[in-house]
């Protein structure tokens, strides 16, 4: 089997994705792999500008439908400017969130908009990761961790605990229907324990 080149981390807010993607990138680099670590929304100058629009302000600043368009626009720019060039150069790309976040956050929280998310993904993105780690953890604890950071980018945390619980179910359902691509990881452990389990998958 060829080693995965495009690897994503997914999960609810505060579940430890950024921590684990960083540890994983460090580990692969130590093995001599040429790795870029990137994130969504963002990862290219244009997408980082769209990030600001999406993650700040009131919860009702955008409808879920408008969010789908903005996240997809950011992703398209990220793909064109950062992800595709890196993969073409033979690098490994580790990305903190990707299309699964849109499937869950926009597709399954404020009505069933999954068909709309999938259509736009097919039309504009058309690419899945080779491997996705979904970090699962208790939404109350994750929300506490996320808000404690005081990042000023809390628009989605501000939807509250019920929203995070819906997201958790959405991610568990994704892992269930796509077992070949998605690996479910228990996030209720120390960062090192989680990192060792993730590393063991490669
Ligand atoms: P995410 O990217 O999913 O929002 P982060 O990696 O930024 O999550 O982690 C959120 C907060 O929780 C950070 O302050 C981080 O240091 C802390 N954290 C991450 N992983 C763990 C863990 N396994 N146990 C305890 N705290 C953690
Ligand atoms: P991020 O910094 O990843 O959040 P956290 O560290 O709290 O996990 O910020 C991204 C936010 O945007 C997060 O709340 C999830 C949301 N999001 C979507 O709603 N849809 C998407 O397609 C993506 C990529 C992110």
Coordinates of C-alpha atoms and ligand atoms in Angstrom, one line a residue:
X1 CA 0.0 0.0 0.0
X2 CA 1.3 3.5 -0.8
X3 CA 1.6 5.8 2.1
X4 CA -1.1 8.5 2.5
X5 CA 0.0 11.9 1.2
X6 CA -3.1 14.0 2.1
X7 CA -4.1 13.6 5.7
X8 CA -6.8 15.5 7.6
X9 CA -7.8 16.0 11.2
X10 CA -11.4 16.5 12.1
X11 CA -13.6 16.8 15.2
X12 CA -15.6 19.2 17.3
X13 CA -14.2 22.6 18.5
X14 CA -11.5 22.1 21.1
X15 CA -11.1 18.3 20.6
X16 CA -7.3 18.6 20.1
X17 CA -7.0 18.6 16.3
X18 CA -4.4 21.4 16.1
X19 CA -2.3 19.8 18.9
X20 CA -2.4 16.4 17.2
X21 CA -1.8 17.7 13.6
X22 CA 1.3 19.5 14.9
X23 CA 2.6 16.4 16.8
X24 CA 1.9 14.2 13.7
X25 CA 3.7 16.7 11.4
X26 CA 6.7 16.7 13.8
X27 CA 6.8 12.9 13.8
X28 CA 6.7 12.6 10.1
X29 CA 9.4 15.3 9.6
X30 CA 11.6 13.4 12.1
X31 CA 11.2 10.4 9.8
X32 CA 12.5 12.5 6.9
X33 CA 9.2 13.2 5.2
X34 CA 8.7 16.6 3.6
X35 CA 5.6 17.8 5.3
X36 CA 3.4 20.9 5.1
X37 CA 1.0 21.6 8.0
X38 CA -2.0 23.7 7.0
X39 CA -5.5 24.4 8.2
X40 CA -9.0 25.4 7.2
X41 CA -10.6 27.8 6.9
X42 CA -7.4 29.3 5.8
X43 CA -4.1 28.0 4.6
X44 CA -3.6 30.5 1.8
X45 CA -3.6 34.3 2.0
X46 CA -7.0 34.6 0.3
X47 CA -8.6 31.9 2.4
X48 CA -7.2 33.4 5.6
X49 CA -9.1 36.6 4.8
X50 CA -12.3 34.6 4.3
X51 CA -11.6 32.9 7.7
X52 CA -11.9 36.2 9.4
X53 CA -15.4 36.8 7.9
X54 CA -16.5 33.3 9.0
X55 CA -15.2 33.0 12.5
X56 CA -15.9 36.5 13.9
X57 CA -19.2 38.2 14.7
X58 CA -22.7 37.1 15.8
X59 CA -23.9 33.5 15.3
X60 CA -26.6 34.8 12.9
X61 CA -24.1 36.8 10.8
X62 CA -24.3 34.2 8.0
X63 CA -27.0 31.6 7.2
X64 CA -25.7 28.0 6.8
X65 CA -26.2 28.3 3.1
X66 CA -24.0 31.4 2.9
X67 CA -21.4 29.6 5.0
X68 CA -21.3 26.7 2.6
X69 CA -20.4 29.2 -0.2
X70 CA -17.8 31.0 1.9
X71 CA -16.1 27.8 3.2
X72 CA -16.1 26.3 -0.3
X73 CA -14.6 29.5 -1.8
X74 CA -11.9 29.4 0.9
X75 CA -11.2 25.7 0.3
X76 CA -10.9 26.2 -3.5
X77 CA -8.3 28.9 -3.0
X78 CA -6.5 26.7 -0.4
X79 CA -6.5 23.8 -2.8
X80 CA -5.3 25.8 -5.8
X81 CA -2.6 27.8 -4.0
X82 CA -1.3 25.5 -1.2
X83 CA -2.5 21.8 -1.3
X84 CA -2.3 20.9 -4.9
X85 CA 1.2 22.5 -5.5
X86 CA 2.5 20.7 -2.3
X87 CA 1.1 17.3 -3.4
X88 CA 2.5 17.8 -6.9
X89 CA 5.9 18.5 -5.4
X90 CA 5.7 15.1 -3.6
X91 CA 5.1 16.6 -0.2
X92 CA 2.8 15.2 2.5
X93 CA 0.0 17.6 3.4
X94 CA -1.5 17.5 6.9
X95 CA -4.6 19.7 7.2
X96 CA -6.4 20.7 10.3
X97 CA -10.1 20.4 9.0
X98 CA -11.2 20.0 5.4
X99 CA -14.5 19.1 3.7
X100 CA -15.8 16.8 6.4
X101 CA -16.2 20.0 8.6
X102 CA -18.5 21.5 6.0
X103 CA -20.5 18.2 5.7
X104 CA -21.1 18.3 9.5
X105 CA -21.1 22.0 10.5
X106 CA -23.1 23.3 7.5
X107 CA -24.7 20.0 6.4
X108 CA -26.2 18.7 9.6
X109 CA -26.8 21.4 12.2
X110 CA -29.3 23.9 10.9
X111 CA -31.5 21.6 8.7
X112 CA -30.4 18.9 6.3
X113 CA -28.2 20.7 3.8
X114 CA -26.0 17.8 3.1
X115 CA -27.1 17.4 -0.6
X116 CA -26.2 21.1 -1.2
X117 CA -22.8 20.6 0.5
X118 CA -22.1 17.5 -1.6
X119 CA -23.1 19.1 -4.9
X120 CA -20.8 22.1 -4.3
X121 CA -18.0 19.9 -3.2
X122 CA -18.3 17.8 -6.4
X123 CA -18.4 20.9 -8.5
X124 CA -15.7 23.0 -6.9
X125 CA -13.3 20.7 -4.9
X126 CA -13.6 17.1 -6.2
X127 CA -10.9 15.8 -3.9
X128 CA -11.0 13.7 -0.7
X129 CA -8.1 13.2 1.7
X130 CA -6.3 9.8 1.6
X131 CA -6.7 9.5 5.4
X132 CA -8.7 11.3 8.0
X133 CA -8.4 11.1 11.8
X134 CA -11.6 12.1 13.6
X135 CA -10.9 13.0 17.2
X136 CA -13.9 12.2 19.4
X137 CA -14.5 13.6 22.8
X138 CA -17.0 14.9 25.3
X139 CA -18.5 18.1 23.9
X140 CA -18.8 19.9 27.3
X141 CA -15.1 19.3 28.0
X142 CA -14.1 20.3 24.5
X143 CA -16.2 23.5 24.6
X144 CA -14.6 24.4 27.9
X145 CA -11.1 23.9 26.4
X146 CA -12.0 25.8 23.2
X147 CA -13.5 28.8 24.9
X148 CA -10.6 29.0 27.4
X149 CA -8.3 29.9 24.5
X150 CA -10.1 33.2 24.1
X151 CA -9.0 33.2 20.4
X152 CA -11.6 35.8 19.3
X153 CA -12.7 33.3 16.6
X154 CA -15.5 31.7 18.6
X155 CA -18.5 32.2 16.3
X156 CA -19.1 28.5 16.2
X157 CA -18.4 27.8 19.9
X158 CA -21.0 30.6 20.6
X159 CA -23.8 28.4 19.1
X160 CA -23.5 26.5 22.5
X161 CA -23.3 23.0 23.8
X162 CA -26.4 21.5 22.0
X163 CA -24.7 22.5 18.7
X164 CA -21.5 20.8 19.7
X165 CA -23.4 17.6 20.6
X166 CA -25.1 17.6 17.2
X167 CA -21.6 18.0 15.6
X168 CA -20.3 15.1 17.5
X169 CA -23.0 12.8 16.2
X170 CA -22.4 14.1 12.7
X171 CA -18.7 13.2 12.9
X172 CA -19.4 9.8 14.4
X173 CA -21.9 9.1 11.6
X174 CA -19.2 10.1 9.0
X175 CA -16.6 7.8 10.6
X176 CA -19.2 5.0 10.5
X177 CA -20.1 5.3 6.8
X178 CA -16.5 5.9 5.6
X179 CA -14.4 3.4 7.5
X180 CA -11.8 3.0 4.8
X181 CA -10.8 6.7 5.0
X182 CA -11.8 7.7 8.5
X183 CA -10.1 6.6 11.7
X184 CA -11.9 7.4 14.9
X185 CA -9.6 8.4 17.8
X186 CA -10.6 8.7 21.5
X187 CA -9.6 12.3 22.5
X188 CA -10.2 11.8 26.2
X189 CA -6.6 11.0 26.9
X190 CA -3.3 12.8 27.2
X191 CA -1.9 14.3 24.0
X192 CA 1.0 11.8 24.0
X193 CA -1.3 8.8 24.3
X194 CA -3.4 10.1 21.4
X195 CA -0.4 10.9 19.3
X196 CA 1.0 7.4 19.7
X197 CA -2.2 5.8 18.6
X198 CA -2.3 8.1 15.5
X199 CA 1.3 7.4 14.7
X200 CA 0.6 3.7 14.9
X201 CA -1.7 4.0 11.9
X202 CA 1.0 4.8 9.5
Ligands
LIG1 P1 -8.8 22.0 18.3 O1 -7.7 22.4 17.3 O2 -9.5 20.8 18.1 O3 -9.7 23.2 18.6 P2 -6.5 22.3 20.2 O4 -5.5 21.3 19.8 O5 -6.3 23.7 19.9 O6 -8.0 21.8 19.7 O7 -6.8 22.1 21.8 C1 -7.7 22.9 22.5 C2 -7.1 23.2 23.9 O8 -7.0 22.0 24.6 C3 -5.7 23.8 23.8 O9 -5.5 24.7 24.9 C4 -4.8 22.5 24.0 O10 -3.5 22.9 24.6 C5 -5.6 21.7 24.9 N1 -5.5 20.2 24.6 C6 -5.3 19.6 23.4 N2 -5.2 18.3 23.6 C7 -5.4 18.0 24.9 C8 -5.5 16.8 25.7 N3 -5.4 15.6 25.1 N4 -5.7 16.9 27.0 C9 -5.8 18.1 27.6 N5 -5.8 19.3 26.9 C10 -5.6 19.2 25.6
LIG2 P1 -10.8 26.2 14.1 O1 -9.7 27.2 14.4 O2 -10.5 25.0 13.4 O3 -11.7 25.8 15.3 P2 -11.4 25.0 16.6 O4 -9.9 25.2 17.0 O5 -12.3 25.6 17.6 O6 -11.7 23.6 16.3 O7 -11.9 27.2 13.4 C1 -12.7 26.7 12.5 C2 -14.2 26.9 12.9 O8 -14.9 26.9 11.6 C3 -14.7 25.8 13.7 O9 -15.6 26.2 14.6 C4 -15.4 24.9 12.7 C5 -15.8 25.8 11.6 N1 -15.8 25.2 10.3 C6 -17.0 25.1 9.6 O10 -18.1 25.4 10.2 N2 -17.1 24.5 8.4 C7 -15.9 24.2 7.7 O11 -16.0 23.8 6.5 C8 -14.7 24.4 8.4 C9 -13.4 24.1 7.7 C10 -14.7 24.9 9.6

